[in-house]
Amino acid sequence: SAVISQKPSRDICQRGTSLTIQCQVDSQVTMMFWYRQQPGQSLTLIATANQGSEATYESGFVIDKFPISRPNLTFSTLTVSNMSPEDSSIYLCSVEDKSGYEQFFGPGTRLTVL
Amino acid sequence: GNSVTQMEGPVTLSEEAFLTINCTYTATGYPSLFWYVQYPGEGLQLLLKATKADDKGSNKGFEATYRKETTSFHLEKGSVQVSDSAVYFCALDSNYQLIWGAGTKLIIKP
């Protein structure tokens, strides 16, 4: 299994500002995933981040709004740019285990945009 | 495309009741199937999984059987506890990405 930490755990931000969320894993992993979970909703995949290459974004998500860095095999960041109240969500990072059958999740970052 | 449909919540039961949360899927091929659980204030945790037809995943008294003929992966528990109150998500693996159901909130009353 993998142990994943995220910072910050929660934040309250003003409209128009940006927030960078950090995700740290206790082991080296190839693929990291960023999800959004809006209040009362299921998870929506934002992008897949592989070390050494550009992140792959899902439909409806763009790099200008959600830039991702993946500088090494244990760390990634997601920035939520030019925030609006609609960006209020829980943001989760996850990693895939070596078998490819299971994902482990971080505790999430609860973002509120005023 | 691939999709997962699970029963809407909230589901409210008394302690020691029998639980079923329905999950059906649409997929090409034979995906792996998962149940994840999100306890209040905590992150998502894998509850159980099944990787091929007729497999039964089990953990913490919960069970789910991969039924190819009915494309289902229903979650069951014989006697629920207050501590089982959480949101349960059914998911399938599609090309190493998870496709999620909407989640079912389970409330267990003492």
JSON list of C-alpha atoms in Angstrom, two decimals:
[
{"chain": "A", "resi": 1, "resn": "SER", "atom": "CA", "xyz": [0.00, 0.00, 0.00]},
{"chain": "A", "resi": 2, "resn": "ALA", "atom": "CA", "xyz": [0.96, 3.65, -0.32]},
{"chain": "A", "resi": 3, "resn": "VAL", "atom": "CA", "xyz": [0.60, 6.43, 2.23]},
{"chain": "A", "resi": 4, "resn": "ILE", "atom": "CA", "xyz": [-0.36, 9.75, 0.72]},
{"chain": "A", "resi": 5, "resn": "SER", "atom": "CA", "xyz": [-0.41, 13.15, 2.35]},
{"chain": "A", "resi": 6, "resn": "GLN", "atom": "CA", "xyz": [-1.90, 16.36, 1.03]},
{"chain": "A", "resi": 7, "resn": "LYS", "atom": "CA", "xyz": [-1.38, 19.97, 1.97]},
{"chain": "A", "resi": 8, "resn": "PRO", "atom": "CA", "xyz": [-3.31, 22.01, 2.84]},
{"chain": "A", "resi": 9, "resn": "SER", "atom": "CA", "xyz": [-6.09, 19.90, 4.32]},
{"chain": "A", "resi": 10, "resn": "ARG", "atom": "CA", "xyz": [-8.52, 22.77, 3.84]},
{"chain": "A", "resi": 11, "resn": "ASP", "atom": "CA", "xyz": [-8.50, 26.40, 2.81]},
{"chain": "A", "resi": 12, "resn": "ILE", "atom": "CA", "xyz": [-10.85, 29.29, 2.31]},
{"chain": "A", "resi": 13, "resn": "CYS", "atom": "CA", "xyz": [-9.88, 31.52, -0.60]},
{"chain": "A", "resi": 14, "resn": "GLN", "atom": "CA", "xyz": [-11.07, 34.66, -2.27]},
{"chain": "A", "resi": 15, "resn": "ARG", "atom": "CA", "xyz": [-12.43, 34.76, -5.77]},
{"chain": "A", "resi": 16, "resn": "GLY", "atom": "CA", "xyz": [-9.74, 35.40, -8.40]},
{"chain": "A", "resi": 17, "resn": "THR", "atom": "CA", "xyz": [-6.84, 34.00, -6.39]},
{"chain": "A", "resi": 18, "resn": "SER", "atom": "CA", "xyz": [-4.96, 30.72, -6.91]},
{"chain": "A", "resi": 19, "resn": "LEU", "atom": "CA", "xyz": [-4.21, 27.82, -4.60]},
{"chain": "A", "resi": 20, "resn": "THR", "atom": "CA", "xyz": [-1.54, 25.14, -5.00]},
{"chain": "A", "resi": 21, "resn": "ILE", "atom": "CA", "xyz": [-2.24, 21.74, -3.47]},
{"chain": "A", "resi": 22, "resn": "GLN", "atom": "CA", "xyz": [0.64, 19.41, -2.71]},
{"chain": "A", "resi": 23, "resn": "CYS", "atom": "CA", "xyz": [0.55, 15.64, -2.80]},
{"chain": "A", "resi": 24, "resn": "GLN", "atom": "CA", "xyz": [3.35, 13.54, -1.29]},
{"chain": "A", "resi": 25, "resn": "VAL", "atom": "CA", "xyz": [3.63, 9.75, -1.53]},
{"chain": "A", "resi": 26, "resn": "ASP", "atom": "CA", "xyz": [5.81, 7.55, 0.64]},
{"chain": "A", "resi": 27, "resn": "SER", "atom": "CA", "xyz": [7.01, 5.45, -2.30]},
{"chain": "A", "resi": 28, "resn": "GLN", "atom": "CA", "xyz": [7.89, 5.98, -5.93]},
{"chain": "A", "resi": 29, "resn": "VAL", "atom": "CA", "xyz": [4.93, 5.72, -8.27]},
{"chain": "A", "resi": 30, "resn": "THR", "atom": "CA", "xyz": [4.57, 6.15, -11.98]},
{"chain": "A", "resi": 31, "resn": "MET", "atom": "CA", "xyz": [1.04, 7.48, -12.27]},
{"chain": "A", "resi": 32, "resn": "MET", "atom": "CA", "xyz": [-0.62, 10.03, -10.04]},
{"chain": "A", "resi": 33, "resn": "PHE", "atom": "CA", "xyz": [-4.19, 11.19, -10.46]},
{"chain": "A", "resi": 34, "resn": "TRP", "atom": "CA", "xyz": [-6.00, 14.34, -9.45]},
{"chain": "A", "resi": 35, "resn": "TYR", "atom": "CA", "xyz": [-9.73, 14.22, -8.76]},
{"chain": "A", "resi": 36, "resn": "ARG", "atom": "CA", "xyz": [-12.41, 16.70, -7.81]},
{"chain": "A", "resi": 37, "resn": "GLN", "atom": "CA", "xyz": [-15.34, 15.80, -5.59]},
{"chain": "A", "resi": 38, "resn": "GLN", "atom": "CA", "xyz": [-17.99, 18.49, -5.54]},
{"chain": "A", "resi": 39, "resn": "PRO", "atom": "CA", "xyz": [-20.38, 18.61, -2.59]},
{"chain": "A", "resi": 40, "resn": "GLY", "atom": "CA", "xyz": [-22.62, 15.55, -2.59]},
{"chain": "A", "resi": 41, "resn": "GLN", "atom": "CA", "xyz": [-21.18, 14.33, -5.88]},
{"chain": "A", "resi": 42, "resn": "SER", "atom": "CA", "xyz": [-19.01, 11.51, -7.05]},
{"chain": "A", "resi": 43, "resn": "LEU", "atom": "CA", "xyz": [-15.39, 11.85, -8.07]},
{"chain": "A", "resi": 44, "resn": "THR", "atom": "CA", "xyz": [-14.40, 13.41, -11.35]},
{"chain": "A", "resi": 45, "resn": "LEU", "atom": "CA", "xyz": [-10.95, 12.82, -12.76]},
{"chain": "A", "resi": 46, "resn": "ILE", "atom": "CA", "xyz": [-9.18, 16.09, -13.56]},
{"chain": "A", "resi": 47, "resn": "ALA", "atom": "CA", "xyz": [-5.91, 14.77, -14.97]},
{"chain": "A", "resi": 48, "resn": "THR", "atom": "CA", "xyz": [-3.31, 12.04, -14.90]},
{"chain": "A", "resi": 49, "resn": "ALA", "atom": "CA", "xyz": [0.25, 13.08, -14.10]},
{"chain": "A", "resi": 50, "resn": "ASN", "atom": "CA", "xyz": [3.23, 10.98, -15.11]},
{"chain": "A", "resi": 51, "resn": "GLN", "atom": "CA", "xyz": [6.71, 11.99, -14.06]},
{"chain": "A", "resi": 52, "resn": "GLY", "atom": "CA", "xyz": [8.68, 13.57, -16.86]},
{"chain": "A", "resi": 53, "resn": "SER", "atom": "CA", "xyz": [5.78, 14.30, -19.17]},
{"chain": "A", "resi": 54, "resn": "GLU", "atom": "CA", "xyz": [2.89, 16.71, -19.50]},
{"chain": "A", "resi": 55, "resn": "ALA", "atom": "CA", "xyz": [-0.22, 15.88, -17.56]},
{"chain": "A", "resi": 56, "resn": "THR", "atom": "CA", "xyz": [-3.15, 14.43, -19.48]},
{"chain": "A", "resi": 57, "resn": "TYR", "atom": "CA", "xyz": [-6.36, 16.34, -18.86]},
{"chain": "A", "resi": 58, "resn": "GLU", "atom": "CA", "xyz": [-9.88, 14.98, -19.03]},
{"chain": "A", "resi": 59, "resn": "SER", "atom": "CA", "xyz": [-12.61, 16.62, -21.01]},
{"chain": "A", "resi": 60, "resn": "GLY", "atom": "CA", "xyz": [-13.74, 19.83, -19.37]},
{"chain": "A", "resi": 61, "resn": "PHE", "atom": "CA", "xyz": [-10.43, 20.53, -17.62]},
{"chain": "A", "resi": 62, "resn": "VAL", "atom": "CA", "xyz": [-7.62, 22.64, -19.07]},
{"chain": "A", "resi": 63, "resn": "ILE", "atom": "CA", "xyz": [-4.02, 23.26, -18.13]},
{"chain": "A", "resi": 64, "resn": "ASP", "atom": "CA", "xyz": [-4.47, 27.02, -17.76]},
{"chain": "A", "resi": 65, "resn": "LYS", "atom": "CA", "xyz": [-7.05, 26.50, -15.05]},
{"chain": "A", "resi": 66, "resn": "PHE", "atom": "CA", "xyz": [-5.48, 23.45, -13.36]},
{"chain": "A", "resi": 67, "resn": "PRO", "atom": "CA", "xyz": [-1.72, 23.43, -13.98]},
{"chain": "A", "resi": 68, "resn": "ILE", "atom": "CA", "xyz": [-0.01, 20.34, -12.62]},
{"chain": "A", "resi": 69, "resn": "SER", "atom": "CA", "xyz": [3.60, 19.70, -11.79]},
{"chain": "A", "resi": 70, "resn": "ARG", "atom": "CA", "xyz": [5.22, 16.30, -11.34]},
{"chain": "A", "resi": 71, "resn": "PRO", "atom": "CA", "xyz": [8.88, 16.94, -10.58]},
{"chain": "A", "resi": 72, "resn": "ASN", "atom": "CA", "xyz": [9.68, 13.45, -9.28]},
{"chain": "A", "resi": 73, "resn": "LEU", "atom": "CA", "xyz": [8.19, 10.04, -8.57]},
{"chain": "A", "resi": 74, "resn": "THR", "atom": "CA", "xyz": [6.89, 10.90, -5.09]},
{"chain": "A", "resi": 75, "resn": "PHE", "atom": "CA", "xyz": [5.43, 14.39, -5.46]},
{"chain": "A", "resi": 76, "resn": "SER", "atom": "CA", "xyz": [2.92, 16.38, -7.44]},
{"chain": "A", "resi": 77, "resn": "THR", "atom": "CA", "xyz": [1.10, 19.68, -7.21]},
{"chain": "A", "resi": 78, "resn": "LEU", "atom": "CA", "xyz": [-2.23, 20.85, -8.56]},
{"chain": "A", "resi": 79, "resn": "THR", "atom": "CA", "xyz": [-2.95, 24.57, -8.82]},
{"chain": "A", "resi": 80, "resn": "VAL", "atom": "CA", "xyz": [-6.49, 25.86, -8.99]},
{"chain": "A", "resi": 81, "resn": "SER", "atom": "CA", "xyz": [-6.15, 29.17, -10.81]},
{"chain": "A", "resi": 82, "resn": "ASN", "atom": "CA", "xyz": [-8.33, 32.26, -10.89]},
{"chain": "A", "resi": 83, "resn": "MET", "atom": "CA", "xyz": [-10.77, 30.61, -8.53]},
{"chain": "A", "resi": 84, "resn": "SER", "atom": "CA", "xyz": [-14.52, 31.13, -8.49]},
{"chain": "A", "resi": 85, "resn": "PRO", "atom": "CA", "xyz": [-17.12, 29.78, -6.03]},
{"chain": "A", "resi": 86, "resn": "GLU", "atom": "CA", "xyz": [-17.82, 26.96, -8.51]},
{"chain": "A", "resi": 87, "resn": "ASP", "atom": "CA", "xyz": [-14.34, 25.61, -7.74]},
{"chain": "A", "resi": 88, "resn": "SER", "atom": "CA", "xyz": [-15.37, 24.87, -4.15]},
{"chain": "A", "resi": 89, "resn": "SER", "atom": "CA", "xyz": [-14.76, 21.14, -3.87]},
{"chain": "A", "resi": 90, "resn": "ILE", "atom": "CA", "xyz": [-12.64, 18.48, -2.29]},
{"chain": "A", "resi": 91, "resn": "TYR", "atom": "CA", "xyz": [-9.52, 17.84, -4.36]},
{"chain": "A", "resi": 92, "resn": "LEU", "atom": "CA", "xyz": [-7.97, 14.42, -4.06]},
{"chain": "A", "resi": 93, "resn": "CYS", "atom": "CA", "xyz": [-4.78, 12.91, -5.34]},
{"chain": "A", "resi": 94, "resn": "SER", "atom": "CA", "xyz": [-4.35, 9.22, -5.80]},
{"chain": "A", "resi": 95, "resn": "VAL", "atom": "CA", "xyz": [-1.71, 6.77, -6.95]},
{"chain": "A", "resi": 96, "resn": "GLU", "atom": "CA", "xyz": [-1.90, 3.38, -8.52]},
{"chain": "A", "resi": 97, "resn": "ASP", "atom": "CA", "xyz": [-0.33, 0.37, -6.88]},
{"chain": "A", "resi": 98, "resn": "LYS", "atom": "CA", "xyz": [2.17, -1.76, -8.75]},
{"chain": "A", "resi": 99, "resn": "SER", "atom": "CA", "xyz": [-0.44, -4.31, -9.78]},
{"chain": "A", "resi": 100, "resn": "GLY", "atom": "CA", "xyz": [-2.41, -1.59, -11.53]},
{"chain": "A", "resi": 101, "resn": "TYR", "atom": "CA", "xyz": [-5.59, -2.85, -9.87]},
{"chain": "A", "resi": 102, "resn": "GLU", "atom": "CA", "xyz": [-5.92, -0.51, -6.94]},
{"chain": "A", "resi": 103, "resn": "GLN", "atom": "CA", "xyz": [-5.70, 3.19, -6.27]},
{"chain": "A", "resi": 104, "resn": "PHE", "atom": "CA", "xyz": [-4.78, 4.76, -2.97]},
{"chain": "A", "resi": 105, "resn": "PHE", "atom": "CA", "xyz": [-6.13, 8.15, -2.08]},
{"chain": "A", "resi": 106, "resn": "GLY", "atom": "CA", "xyz": [-4.89, 11.08, -0.12]},
{"chain": "A", "resi": 107, "resn": "PRO", "atom": "CA", "xyz": [-7.10, 12.59, 2.58]},
{"chain": "A", "resi": 108, "resn": "GLY", "atom": "CA", "xyz": [-8.20, 15.38, 0.28]},
{"chain": "A", "resi": 109, "resn": "THR", "atom": "CA", "xyz": [-8.05, 19.16, 0.33]},
{"chain": "A", "resi": 110, "resn": "ARG", "atom": "CA", "xyz": [-11.33, 20.88, 1.09]},
{"chain": "A", "resi": 111, "resn": "LEU", "atom": "CA", "xyz": [-11.44, 24.17, -0.80]},
{"chain": "A", "resi": 112, "resn": "THR", "atom": "CA", "xyz": [-14.02, 26.88, -0.24]},
{"chain": "A", "resi": 113, "resn": "VAL", "atom": "CA", "xyz": [-14.02, 29.88, -2.56]},
{"chain": "A", "resi": 114, "resn": "LEU", "atom": "CA", "xyz": [-15.87, 32.99, -1.39]},
{"chain": "B", "resi": 1, "resn": "GLY", "atom": "CA", "xyz": [-18.73, 4.27, -22.97]},
{"chain": "B", "resi": 2, "resn": "ASN", "atom": "CA", "xyz": [-18.06, 2.67, -19.61]},
{"chain": "B", "resi": 3, "resn": "SER", "atom": "CA", "xyz": [-20.27, 3.67, -16.73]},
{"chain": "B", "resi": 4, "resn": "VAL", "atom": "CA", "xyz": [-21.31, 2.71, -13.22]},
{"chain": "B", "resi": 5, "resn": "THR", "atom": "CA", "xyz": [-24.78, 3.11, -11.74]},
{"chain": "B", "resi": 6, "resn": "GLN", "atom": "CA", "xyz": [-25.45, 2.67, -8.07]},
{"chain": "B", "resi": 7, "resn": "MET", "atom": "CA", "xyz": [-28.54, 3.11, -5.98]},
{"chain": "B", "resi": 8, "resn": "GLU", "atom": "CA", "xyz": [-29.31, 6.55, -4.73]},
{"chain": "B", "resi": 9, "resn": "GLY", "atom": "CA", "xyz": [-29.08, 7.36, -1.10]},
{"chain": "B", "resi": 10, "resn": "PRO", "atom": "CA", "xyz": [-29.29, 8.05, 1.61]},
{"chain": "B", "resi": 11, "resn": "VAL", "atom": "CA", "xyz": [-29.96, 4.54, 2.80]},
{"chain": "B", "resi": 12, "resn": "THR", "atom": "CA", "xyz": [-31.05, 4.50, 6.43]},
{"chain": "B", "resi": 13, "resn": "LEU", "atom": "CA", "xyz": [-31.02, 1.27, 8.43]},
{"chain": "B", "resi": 14, "resn": "SER", "atom": "CA", "xyz": [-31.15, 0.20, 12.01]},
{"chain": "B", "resi": 15, "resn": "GLU", "atom": "CA", "xyz": [-28.17, -1.47, 13.62]},
{"chain": "B", "resi": 16, "resn": "GLU", "atom": "CA", "xyz": [-27.91, -5.22, 12.85]},
{"chain": "B", "resi": 17, "resn": "ALA", "atom": "CA", "xyz": [-30.04, -4.88, 9.72]},
{"chain": "B", "resi": 18, "resn": "PHE", "atom": "CA", "xyz": [-29.08, -6.52, 6.42]},
{"chain": "B", "resi": 19, "resn": "LEU", "atom": "CA", "xyz": [-27.53, -4.19, 3.87]},
{"chain": "B", "resi": 20, "resn": "THR", "atom": "CA", "xyz": [-27.58, -4.26, 0.10]},
{"chain": "B", "resi": 21, "resn": "ILE", "atom": "CA", "xyz": [-26.30, -1.41, -2.04]},
{"chain": "B", "resi": 22, "resn": "ASN", "atom": "CA", "xyz": [-26.88, -2.09, -5.72]},
{"chain": "B", "resi": 23, "resn": "CYS", "atom": "CA", "xyz": [-24.26, -1.42, -8.35]},
{"chain": "B", "resi": 24, "resn": "THR", "atom": "CA", "xyz": [-24.48, -2.19, -12.07]},
{"chain": "B", "resi": 25, "resn": "TYR", "atom": "CA", "xyz": [-22.00, -1.37, -14.75]},
{"chain": "B", "resi": 26, "resn": "THR", "atom": "CA", "xyz": [-21.59, -0.99, -18.48]},
{"chain": "B", "resi": 27, "resn": "ALA", "atom": "CA", "xyz": [-18.20, -1.83, -19.88]},
{"chain": "B", "resi": 28, "resn": "THR", "atom": "CA", "xyz": [-16.40, -3.38, -22.78]},
{"chain": "B", "resi": 29, "resn": "GLY", "atom": "CA", "xyz": [-14.28, -6.35, -21.87]},
{"chain": "B", "resi": 30, "resn": "TYR", "atom": "CA", "xyz": [-13.88, -7.52, -18.30]},
{"chain": "B", "resi": 31, "resn": "PRO", "atom": "CA", "xyz": [-12.95, -4.66, -16.00]},
{"chain": "B", "resi": 32, "resn": "SER", "atom": "CA", "xyz": [-11.94, -4.98, -12.38]},
{"chain": "B", "resi": 33, "resn": "LEU", "atom": "CA", "xyz": [-14.62, -3.82, -9.97]},
{"chain": "B", "resi": 34, "resn": "PHE", "atom": "CA", "xyz": [-14.22, -2.02, -6.66]},
{"chain": "B", "resi": 35, "resn": "TRP", "atom": "CA", "xyz": [-16.09, -0.71, -3.67]},
{"chain": "B", "resi": 36, "resn": "TYR", "atom": "CA", "xyz": [-14.55, 2.28, -1.95]},
{"chain": "B", "resi": 37, "resn": "VAL", "atom": "CA", "xyz": [-15.74, 3.77, 1.34]},
{"chain": "B", "resi": 38, "resn": "GLN", "atom": "CA", "xyz": [-15.46, 7.33, 2.63]},
{"chain": "B", "resi": 39, "resn": "TYR", "atom": "CA", "xyz": [-16.03, 7.67, 6.35]},
{"chain": "B", "resi": 40, "resn": "PRO", "atom": "CA", "xyz": [-17.03, 11.10, 7.67]},
{"chain": "B", "resi": 41, "resn": "GLY", "atom": "CA", "xyz": [-14.07, 13.45, 7.60]},
{"chain": "B", "resi": 42, "resn": "GLU", "atom": "CA", "xyz": [-11.74, 10.85, 6.12]},
{"chain": "B", "resi": 43, "resn": "GLY", "atom": "CA", "xyz": [-10.28, 10.01, 2.74]},
{"chain": "B", "resi": 44, "resn": "LEU", "atom": "CA", "xyz": [-11.38, 7.30, 0.37]},
{"chain": "B", "resi": 45, "resn": "GLN", "atom": "CA", "xyz": [-10.38, 3.75, 1.22]},
{"chain": "B", "resi": 46, "resn": "LEU", "atom": "CA", "xyz": [-10.62, 0.63, -0.84]},
{"chain": "B", "resi": 47, "resn": "LEU", "atom": "CA", "xyz": [-13.16, -1.67, 0.81]},
{"chain": "B", "resi": 48, "resn": "LEU", "atom": "CA", "xyz": [-13.02, -4.65, -1.52]},
{"chain": "B", "resi": 49, "resn": "LYS", "atom": "CA", "xyz": [-12.40, -5.62, -5.11]},
{"chain": "B", "resi": 50, "resn": "ALA", "atom": "CA", "xyz": [-12.95, -8.36, -7.67]},
{"chain": "B", "resi": 51, "resn": "THR", "atom": "CA", "xyz": [-10.88, -8.77, -10.80]},
{"chain": "B", "resi": 52, "resn": "LYS", "atom": "CA", "xyz": [-12.81, -11.39, -12.77]},
{"chain": "B", "resi": 53, "resn": "ALA", "atom": "CA", "xyz": [-16.25, -12.88, -13.18]},
{"chain": "B", "resi": 54, "resn": "ASP", "atom": "CA", "xyz": [-17.61, -14.86, -10.20]},
{"chain": "B", "resi": 55, "resn": "ASP", "atom": "CA", "xyz": [-14.90, -13.48, -7.90]},
{"chain": "B", "resi": 56, "resn": "LYS", "atom": "CA", "xyz": [-16.16, -12.50, -4.48]},
{"chain": "B", "resi": 57, "resn": "GLY", "atom": "CA", "xyz": [-14.48, -9.60, -2.73]},
{"chain": "B", "resi": 58, "resn": "SER", "atom": "CA", "xyz": [-14.83, -9.38, 1.03]},
{"chain": "B", "resi": 59, "resn": "ASN", "atom": "CA", "xyz": [-13.61, -7.19, 3.86]},
{"chain": "B", "resi": 60, "resn": "LYS", "atom": "CA", "xyz": [-14.89, -6.08, 7.28]},
{"chain": "B", "resi": 61, "resn": "GLY", "atom": "CA", "xyz": [-18.00, -8.26, 6.88]},
{"chain": "B", "resi": 62, "resn": "PHE", "atom": "CA", "xyz": [-18.88, -6.72, 3.51]},
{"chain": "B", "resi": 63, "resn": "GLU", "atom": "CA", "xyz": [-19.10, -8.86, 0.39]},
{"chain": "B", "resi": 64, "resn": "ALA", "atom": "CA", "xyz": [-19.67, -8.29, -3.30]},
{"chain": "B", "resi": 65, "resn": "THR", "atom": "CA", "xyz": [-19.70, -10.82, -6.15]},
{"chain": "B", "resi": 66, "resn": "TYR", "atom": "CA", "xyz": [-18.71, -9.96, -9.72]},
{"chain": "B", "resi": 67, "resn": "ARG", "atom": "CA", "xyz": [-21.72, -11.08, -11.79]},
{"chain": "B", "resi": 68, "resn": "LYS", "atom": "CA", "xyz": [-20.96, -10.90, -15.48]},
{"chain": "B", "resi": 69, "resn": "GLU", "atom": "CA", "xyz": [-24.36, -12.17, -16.55]},
{"chain": "B", "resi": 70, "resn": "THR", "atom": "CA", "xyz": [-26.17, -9.35, -14.77]},
{"chain": "B", "resi": 71, "resn": "THR", "atom": "CA", "xyz": [-23.27, -6.84, -14.98]},
{"chain": "B", "resi": 72, "resn": "SER", "atom": "CA", "xyz": [-23.61, -6.23, -11.26]},
{"chain": "B", "resi": 73, "resn": "PHE", "atom": "CA", "xyz": [-21.43, -5.91, -8.19]},
{"chain": "B", "resi": 74, "resn": "HIS", "atom": "CA", "xyz": [-23.85, -5.42, -5.32]},
{"chain": "B", "resi": 75, "resn": "LEU", "atom": "CA", "xyz": [-22.45, -4.70, -1.86]},
{"chain": "B", "resi": 76, "resn": "GLU", "atom": "CA", "xyz": [-23.88, -6.70, 1.04]},
{"chain": "B", "resi": 77, "resn": "LYS", "atom": "CA", "xyz": [-23.41, -7.00, 4.77]},
{"chain": "B", "resi": 78, "resn": "GLY", "atom": "CA", "xyz": [-25.35, -9.28, 7.04]},
{"chain": "B", "resi": 79, "resn": "SER", "atom": "CA", "xyz": [-25.45, -7.07, 10.15]},
{"chain": "B", "resi": 80, "resn": "VAL", "atom": "CA", "xyz": [-24.52, -3.41, 9.94]},
{"chain": "B", "resi": 81, "resn": "GLN", "atom": "CA", "xyz": [-23.11, -1.32, 12.75]},
{"chain": "B", "resi": 82, "resn": "VAL", "atom": "CA", "xyz": [-23.29, 2.39, 13.49]},
{"chain": "B", "resi": 83, "resn": "SER", "atom": "CA", "xyz": [-19.61, 2.57, 12.54]},
{"chain": "B", "resi": 84, "resn": "ASP", "atom": "CA", "xyz": [-20.50, 1.52, 8.98]},
{"chain": "B", "resi": 85, "resn": "SER", "atom": "CA", "xyz": [-22.12, 4.91, 8.40]},
{"chain": "B", "resi": 86, "resn": "ALA", "atom": "CA", "xyz": [-20.25, 6.34, 5.43]},
{"chain": "B", "resi": 87, "resn": "VAL", "atom": "CA", "xyz": [-20.51, 7.01, 1.72]},
{"chain": "B", "resi": 88, "resn": "TYR", "atom": "CA", "xyz": [-19.90, 3.96, -0.47]},
{"chain": "B", "resi": 89, "resn": "PHE", "atom": "CA", "xyz": [-18.68, 4.24, -4.06]},
{"chain": "B", "resi": 90, "resn": "CYS", "atom": "CA", "xyz": [-18.76, 1.53, -6.69]},
{"chain": "B", "resi": 91, "resn": "ALA", "atom": "CA", "xyz": [-16.10, 1.84, -9.40]},
{"chain": "B", "resi": 92, "resn": "LEU", "atom": "CA", "xyz": [-14.67, -0.02, -12.35]},
{"chain": "B", "resi": 93, "resn": "ASP", "atom": "CA", "xyz": [-11.20, 0.04, -13.81]},
{"chain": "B", "resi": 94, "resn": "SER", "atom": "CA", "xyz": [-11.09, 1.15, -17.42]},
{"chain": "B", "resi": 95, "resn": "ASN", "atom": "CA", "xyz": [-7.62, 1.36, -18.95]},
{"chain": "B", "resi": 96, "resn": "TYR", "atom": "CA", "xyz": [-6.12, 2.03, -15.52]},
{"chain": "B", "resi": 97, "resn": "GLN", "atom": "CA", "xyz": [-8.58, 4.84, -14.82]},
{"chain": "B", "resi": 98, "resn": "LEU", "atom": "CA", "xyz": [-11.42, 4.47, -12.38]},
{"chain": "B", "resi": 99, "resn": "ILE", "atom": "CA", "xyz": [-14.98, 5.12, -13.49]},
{"chain": "B", "resi": 100, "resn": "TRP", "atom": "CA", "xyz": [-17.06, 6.03, -10.43]},
{"chain": "B", "resi": 101, "resn": "GLY", "atom": "CA", "xyz": [-20.64, 5.62, -9.40]},
{"chain": "B", "resi": 102, "resn": "ALA", "atom": "CA", "xyz": [-22.38, 8.57, -7.77]},
{"chain": "B", "resi": 103, "resn": "GLY", "atom": "CA", "xyz": [-21.93, 7.24, -4.26]},
{"chain": "B", "resi": 104, "resn": "THR", "atom": "CA", "xyz": [-24.50, 6.01, -1.75]},
{"chain": "B", "resi": 105, "resn": "LYS", "atom": "CA", "xyz": [-24.69, 7.52, 1.69]},
{"chain": "B", "resi": 106, "resn": "LEU", "atom": "CA", "xyz": [-25.40, 4.93, 4.38]},
{"chain": "B", "resi": 107, "resn": "ILE", "atom": "CA", "xyz": [-26.79, 5.98, 7.74]},
{"chain": "B", "resi": 108, "resn": "ILE", "atom": "CA", "xyz": [-27.02, 3.41, 10.51]},
{"chain": "B", "resi": 109, "resn": "LYS", "atom": "CA", "xyz": [-29.17, 4.28, 13.53]},
{"chain": "B", "resi": 110, "resn": "PRO", "atom": "CA", "xyz": [-28.57, 2.64, 16.91]}
]
